[in-house]
Amino acid sequence: MTEGPKTPDDGRPLVMGIVNVTPDSFSDGGRYASADAALDHALRLLADGADILDIGGESTRPGAEPVGEGEELDRVLPVIKRIKAARPDCVISIDTMKPGVAAAAIEAGAWMWNDVNALNAPGALDMAARLGCVVCLMHMQGRPGTMQAAPEYDEVVTDVARYLGQRAGAAIASGVAREAIWLDPGIGFGKTVAHNLALIAAMENLCAFGFPILFGASRKRFISAIDETSPDSADRLGGSLAAALHAARAGCDIVRVHDVKETVQALKIQAAIGRGGPPA
């Protein structure tokens, strides 16, 4: 199995840099759609301090249309192979809902299968067990195309925790090792601003759930709903950092971000403040 990331020695969580090899992702769609551009971006994120790179070939932004497996493979596999050729030590996550794409990516050197669909696709549970890789199970209400139409919950924190527990149980029952399971509450995936804020406020409770937690709020729309001066995703750095710092204090294990350099710096300073000094 591909070796995972090393735990930072400065007390901060791992930082996952986002590489969207898509024409239509909400923040940077089209900027890194070519293999050359994606490779350059990936190497820059690593230089900025990313511990993991999350490679995605299908947008899951609100309203996104699905793409075929062949097209998704054509987008992500060349990028994964080129990154691993340039940086064999790089830890890669494949962001996909498709078991076939996950299998090809793991074979090409990816370490984690990051599935916003929580292994609900046909054959996904069996594939995850067969691959033996780390899997991240995310909560999403509905599908990307319609998830923001009218999301409703009885109590969002309880409902999300229950769902994630059920999906983790299904994975374990299918043969996925418990220690290979990570969970993601799915900020922005079928949730209103109030739902997102409630989940972020409750991150400490979710982190006590017994599984490592991946947290992703980078540049998401709820930030502009709170701060109307940031309608463009690229203007949401301050809100992204605030959410990442809160997640780190709550005990999250990975923060998934677009702005790696700034996030790493903010997390290092927060950790140093908590220690009362720089790393030994």
Short mmCIF file of C-alpha atoms in Angstrom, two decimals:
data_model
loop_
_atom_site.label_atom_id
_atom_site.label_comp_id
_atom_site.label_asym_id
_atom_site.label_seq_id
_atom_site.Cartn_x
_atom_site.Cartn_y
_atom_site.Cartn_z
CA MET A 1 0.00 0.00 0.00
CA THR A 2 1.14 3.54 -0.73
CA GLU A 3 2.62 5.22 2.34
CA GLY A 4 0.48 7.88 3.96
CA PRO A 5 1.38 11.40 5.09
CA LYS A 6 3.66 12.06 8.02
CA THR A 7 2.03 13.67 11.03
CA PRO A 8 3.23 17.29 11.31
CA ASP A 9 5.59 17.78 14.26
CA ASP A 10 4.31 21.29 14.97
CA GLY A 11 0.93 20.29 16.35
CA ARG A 12 -1.20 21.34 13.40
CA PRO A 13 -3.51 19.12 11.32
CA LEU A 14 -2.53 17.85 7.91
CA VAL A 15 -3.24 20.19 5.01
CA MET A 16 -4.78 18.78 1.83
CA GLY A 17 -4.29 20.91 -1.29
CA ILE A 18 -7.00 20.87 -3.95
CA VAL A 19 -6.18 20.08 -7.59
CA ASN A 20 -9.35 20.28 -9.69
CA VAL A 21 -8.71 18.82 -13.13
CA THR A 22 -12.10 20.04 -14.33
CA PRO A 23 -13.59 22.78 -16.51
CA ASP A 24 -16.40 23.61 -14.07
CA SER A 25 -15.39 23.43 -10.41
CA PHE A 26 -16.84 26.28 -8.35
CA SER A 27 -13.57 28.02 -7.44
CA ASP A 28 -10.94 27.27 -10.07
CA GLY A 29 -12.75 25.37 -12.80
CA GLY A 30 -10.73 25.33 -16.01
CA ARG A 31 -7.53 26.82 -14.58
CA TYR A 32 -5.86 23.43 -14.16
CA ALA A 33 -7.78 21.33 -16.67
CA SER A 34 -4.66 20.44 -18.69
CA ALA A 35 -2.12 17.97 -17.34
CA ASP A 36 0.66 20.57 -17.60
CA ALA A 37 -1.29 23.19 -15.66
CA ALA A 38 -2.41 20.65 -13.05
CA LEU A 39 1.17 19.43 -12.55
CA ASP A 40 2.48 22.97 -12.12
CA HIS A 41 -0.29 23.73 -9.63
CA ALA A 42 0.34 20.50 -7.72
CA LEU A 43 4.06 21.17 -7.40
CA ARG A 44 3.32 24.71 -6.23
CA LEU A 45 0.94 23.41 -3.54
CA LEU A 46 3.60 20.96 -2.35
CA ALA A 47 6.16 23.77 -2.19
CA ASP A 48 3.63 25.80 -0.18
CA GLY A 49 3.43 23.02 2.41
CA ALA A 50 0.64 20.67 1.36
CA ASP A 51 0.85 17.29 3.07
CA ILE A 52 -1.63 15.64 0.68
CA LEU A 53 -2.96 16.51 -2.78
CA ASP A 54 -6.63 15.81 -3.58
CA ILE A 55 -7.04 15.19 -7.31
CA GLY A 56 -10.55 15.47 -8.75
CA GLY A 57 -11.84 15.06 -12.28
CA GLU A 58 -15.57 15.62 -11.74
CA SER A 59 -17.02 18.77 -10.26
CA THR A 60 -19.33 18.35 -7.26
CA ARG A 61 -20.29 22.02 -6.98
CA PRO A 62 -24.02 22.76 -6.57
CA GLY A 63 -25.72 22.23 -9.94
CA ALA A 64 -22.86 20.23 -11.43
CA GLU A 65 -23.59 17.64 -14.10
CA PRO A 66 -21.99 14.17 -13.85
CA VAL A 67 -19.27 13.04 -16.26
CA GLY A 68 -18.60 9.57 -17.61
CA GLU A 69 -16.02 7.26 -16.11
CA GLY A 70 -13.84 7.32 -19.21
CA GLU A 71 -13.71 11.11 -19.29
CA GLU A 72 -12.93 11.30 -15.59
CA LEU A 73 -10.10 8.77 -15.98
CA ASP A 74 -8.69 10.74 -18.91
CA ARG A 75 -8.59 13.82 -16.71
CA VAL A 76 -7.05 12.44 -13.52
CA LEU A 77 -4.78 9.53 -14.42
CA PRO A 78 -2.21 11.50 -16.46
CA VAL A 79 -2.02 14.05 -13.65
CA ILE A 80 -1.52 11.46 -10.92
CA LYS A 81 1.16 9.68 -12.94
CA ARG A 82 3.02 12.90 -13.70
CA ILE A 83 2.90 14.08 -10.09
CA LYS A 84 4.22 10.73 -8.85
CA ALA A 85 6.96 10.80 -11.48
CA ALA A 86 8.04 14.29 -10.42
CA ARG A 87 7.53 13.71 -6.69
CA PRO A 88 7.44 10.00 -5.81
CA ASP A 89 7.05 10.94 -2.14
CA CYS A 90 3.83 12.89 -2.76
CA VAL A 91 0.73 11.59 -0.96
CA ILE A 92 -2.30 11.67 -3.24
CA SER A 93 -6.04 11.41 -2.61
CA ILE A 94 -8.44 10.65 -5.47
CA ASP A 95 -11.67 12.62 -5.21
CA THR A 96 -14.22 10.44 -6.99
CA MET A 97 -17.58 8.72 -6.57
CA LYS A 98 -16.72 6.00 -9.10
CA PRO A 99 -15.17 2.68 -7.99
CA GLY A 100 -13.43 2.22 -11.34
CA VAL A 101 -11.75 5.61 -11.14
CA ALA A 102 -10.71 4.95 -7.55
CA ALA A 103 -9.18 1.59 -8.49
CA ALA A 104 -7.15 3.07 -11.35
CA ALA A 105 -5.97 5.96 -9.18
CA ILE A 106 -4.90 3.70 -6.31
CA GLU A 107 -3.01 1.52 -8.79
CA ALA A 108 -1.29 4.68 -10.09
CA GLY A 109 -0.11 5.56 -6.58
CA ALA A 110 -2.94 7.32 -4.73
CA TRP A 111 -3.25 6.67 -0.99
CA MET A 112 -6.81 7.78 -0.16
CA TRP A 113 -10.17 7.39 -1.87
CA ASN A 114 -12.08 10.57 -0.99
CA ASP A 115 -15.72 9.81 -1.78
CA VAL A 116 -18.36 12.52 -1.40
CA ASN A 117 -20.92 9.74 -1.98
CA ALA A 118 -19.68 7.71 1.03
CA LEU A 119 -19.30 4.47 -0.96
CA ASN A 120 -22.97 4.44 -1.97
CA ALA A 121 -22.30 3.75 -5.68
CA PRO A 122 -22.91 0.16 -6.84
CA GLY A 123 -19.83 -1.92 -6.06
CA ALA A 124 -18.12 0.85 -4.09
CA LEU A 125 -18.06 -0.93 -0.72
CA ASP A 126 -16.62 -4.11 -2.21
CA MET A 127 -14.08 -2.10 -4.21
CA ALA A 128 -12.89 -0.21 -1.14
CA ALA A 129 -12.43 -3.48 0.73
CA ARG A 130 -10.53 -5.02 -2.18
CA LEU A 131 -8.26 -1.99 -2.63
CA GLY A 132 -7.37 -1.86 1.06
CA CYS A 133 -6.78 1.89 0.80
CA VAL A 134 -7.76 4.66 3.19
CA VAL A 135 -11.29 5.90 2.43
CA CYS A 136 -12.95 9.16 3.40
CA LEU A 137 -16.75 8.96 3.70
CA MET A 138 -18.53 12.29 3.31
CA HIS A 139 -22.07 13.31 4.13
CA MET A 140 -24.05 14.74 1.22
CA GLN A 141 -27.81 15.24 1.16
CA GLY A 142 -29.04 14.54 -2.37
CA ARG A 143 -26.84 14.83 -5.43
CA PRO A 144 -24.60 17.68 -6.61
CA GLY A 145 -27.08 18.75 -9.28
CA THR A 146 -29.92 19.32 -6.82
CA MET A 147 -28.45 19.22 -3.30
CA GLN A 148 -28.93 22.93 -2.59
CA ALA A 149 -32.55 23.07 -3.75
CA ALA A 150 -34.16 22.78 -0.31
CA PRO A 151 -32.03 20.88 2.23
CA GLU A 152 -33.85 19.88 5.42
CA TYR A 153 -32.85 18.06 8.61
CA ASP A 154 -34.51 17.14 11.87
CA GLU A 155 -31.31 18.21 13.63
CA VAL A 156 -28.36 18.61 11.32
CA VAL A 157 -25.52 17.59 13.65
CA THR A 158 -27.34 14.48 14.89
CA ASP A 159 -28.49 13.54 11.39
CA VAL A 160 -25.03 13.92 9.85
CA ALA A 161 -23.35 12.00 12.66
CA ARG A 162 -25.90 9.19 12.38
CA TYR A 163 -25.41 8.93 8.62
CA LEU A 164 -21.63 8.87 8.88
CA GLY A 165 -21.80 6.21 11.56
CA GLN A 166 -24.06 4.10 9.36
CA ARG A 167 -21.77 4.42 6.37
CA ALA A 168 -18.70 3.59 8.45
CA GLY A 169 -20.53 0.53 9.76
CA ALA A 170 -21.44 -0.54 6.22
CA ALA A 171 -17.82 -0.17 5.14
CA ILE A 172 -16.54 -2.22 8.05
CA ALA A 173 -19.15 -4.91 7.41
CA SER A 174 -17.93 -5.07 3.79
CA GLY A 175 -14.33 -5.64 4.85
CA VAL A 176 -12.86 -2.15 5.06
CA ALA A 177 -10.52 -1.90 8.05
CA ARG A 178 -11.82 0.43 10.76
CA GLU A 179 -8.47 2.21 10.94
CA ALA A 180 -8.69 2.97 7.22
CA ILE A 181 -11.89 5.02 7.55
CA TRP A 182 -11.99 8.82 7.69
CA LEU A 183 -15.16 10.92 7.93
CA ASP A 184 -16.15 14.31 6.47
CA PRO A 185 -19.31 16.18 7.56
CA GLY A 186 -19.68 17.64 4.06
CA ILE A 187 -19.80 21.39 4.63
CA GLY A 188 -21.79 22.92 1.77
CA PHE A 189 -23.14 19.63 0.42
CA GLY A 190 -26.92 19.82 0.77
CA LYS A 191 -26.87 22.31 3.64
CA THR A 192 -28.04 25.84 4.29
CA VAL A 193 -25.83 28.49 5.85
CA ALA A 194 -27.37 27.70 9.24
CA HIS A 195 -26.71 23.97 8.76
CA ASN A 196 -23.08 24.65 7.87
CA LEU A 197 -22.54 26.90 10.87
CA ALA A 198 -24.13 24.37 13.23
CA LEU A 199 -21.84 21.62 11.94
CA ILE A 200 -18.74 23.79 12.19
CA ALA A 201 -19.69 24.81 15.73
CA ALA A 202 -20.10 21.13 16.62
CA MET A 203 -16.81 19.93 15.13
CA GLU A 204 -15.42 19.03 18.55
CA ASN A 205 -18.30 16.59 19.05
CA LEU A 206 -17.79 15.08 15.59
CA CYS A 207 -14.06 14.74 16.24
CA ALA A 208 -14.90 12.70 19.35
CA PHE A 209 -16.84 10.27 17.17
CA GLY A 210 -13.91 7.85 17.00
CA PHE A 211 -12.70 8.33 13.42
CA PRO A 212 -10.23 10.81 11.90
CA ILE A 213 -12.07 13.84 10.50
CA LEU A 214 -11.46 15.64 7.21
CA PHE A 215 -12.79 19.20 7.13
CA GLY A 216 -13.42 21.17 3.95
CA ALA A 217 -14.89 24.67 4.02
CA SER A 218 -12.42 26.44 1.76
CA ARG A 219 -13.95 29.28 -0.29
CA LYS A 220 -17.48 27.91 0.09
CA ARG A 221 -20.60 29.97 -0.49
CA PHE A 222 -21.71 30.22 3.12
CA ILE A 223 -18.78 32.62 3.64
CA SER A 224 -20.24 35.15 1.20
CA ALA A 225 -23.67 34.74 2.77
CA ILE A 226 -22.14 36.01 6.02
CA ASP A 227 -19.77 38.54 4.44
CA GLU A 228 -21.46 40.08 1.43
CA THR A 229 -18.21 41.72 0.30
CA SER A 230 -16.93 38.34 -0.95
CA PRO A 231 -19.25 37.15 -3.72
CA ASP A 232 -16.31 35.74 -5.69
CA SER A 233 -14.81 32.51 -4.37
CA ALA A 234 -11.25 33.86 -4.59
CA ASP A 235 -12.19 36.64 -2.12
CA ARG A 236 -13.06 34.22 0.71
CA LEU A 237 -9.61 33.61 2.16
CA GLY A 238 -10.38 35.22 5.51
CA GLY A 239 -13.50 33.14 6.04
CA SER A 240 -11.71 29.99 4.88
CA LEU A 241 -8.90 30.56 7.39
CA ALA A 242 -11.36 31.24 10.22
CA ALA A 243 -13.14 27.96 9.54
CA ALA A 244 -9.88 26.00 9.22
CA LEU A 245 -8.53 27.40 12.50
CA HIS A 246 -11.74 26.49 14.30
CA ALA A 247 -11.62 22.97 12.84
CA ALA A 248 -8.02 22.59 13.98
CA ARG A 249 -8.86 23.69 17.52
CA ALA A 250 -11.73 21.19 17.55
CA GLY A 251 -9.36 18.35 16.65
CA CYS A 252 -9.84 17.78 12.92
CA ASP A 253 -7.08 15.72 11.35
CA ILE A 254 -7.04 17.15 7.79
CA VAL A 255 -8.19 20.49 6.43
CA ARG A 256 -8.86 20.52 2.68
CA VAL A 257 -8.05 23.93 1.18
CA HIS A 258 -7.32 25.91 -1.96
CA ASP A 259 -4.97 28.39 -0.26
CA VAL A 260 -2.30 26.08 1.11
CA LYS A 261 0.48 28.53 1.97
CA GLU A 262 -1.75 30.86 3.95
CA THR A 263 -3.51 28.00 5.72
CA VAL A 264 -0.27 26.28 6.74
CA GLN A 265 1.05 29.56 8.14
CA ALA A 266 -2.15 30.27 10.09
CA LEU A 267 -2.22 26.74 11.53
CA LYS A 268 1.45 26.90 12.53
CA ILE A 269 0.92 30.19 14.36
CA GLN A 270 -2.17 28.89 16.13
CA ALA A 271 -0.30 25.75 17.21
CA ALA A 272 2.65 27.81 18.43
CA ILE A 273 0.36 30.05 20.46
CA GLY A 274 -1.18 26.95 22.04
CA ARG A 275 2.27 25.59 22.92
CA GLY A 276 3.57 28.92 24.10
CA GLY A 277 6.50 28.75 21.71
CA PRO A 278 7.88 27.49 18.37
CA PRO A 279 8.43 23.77 17.68
CA ALA A 280 11.34 22.22 19.57
#
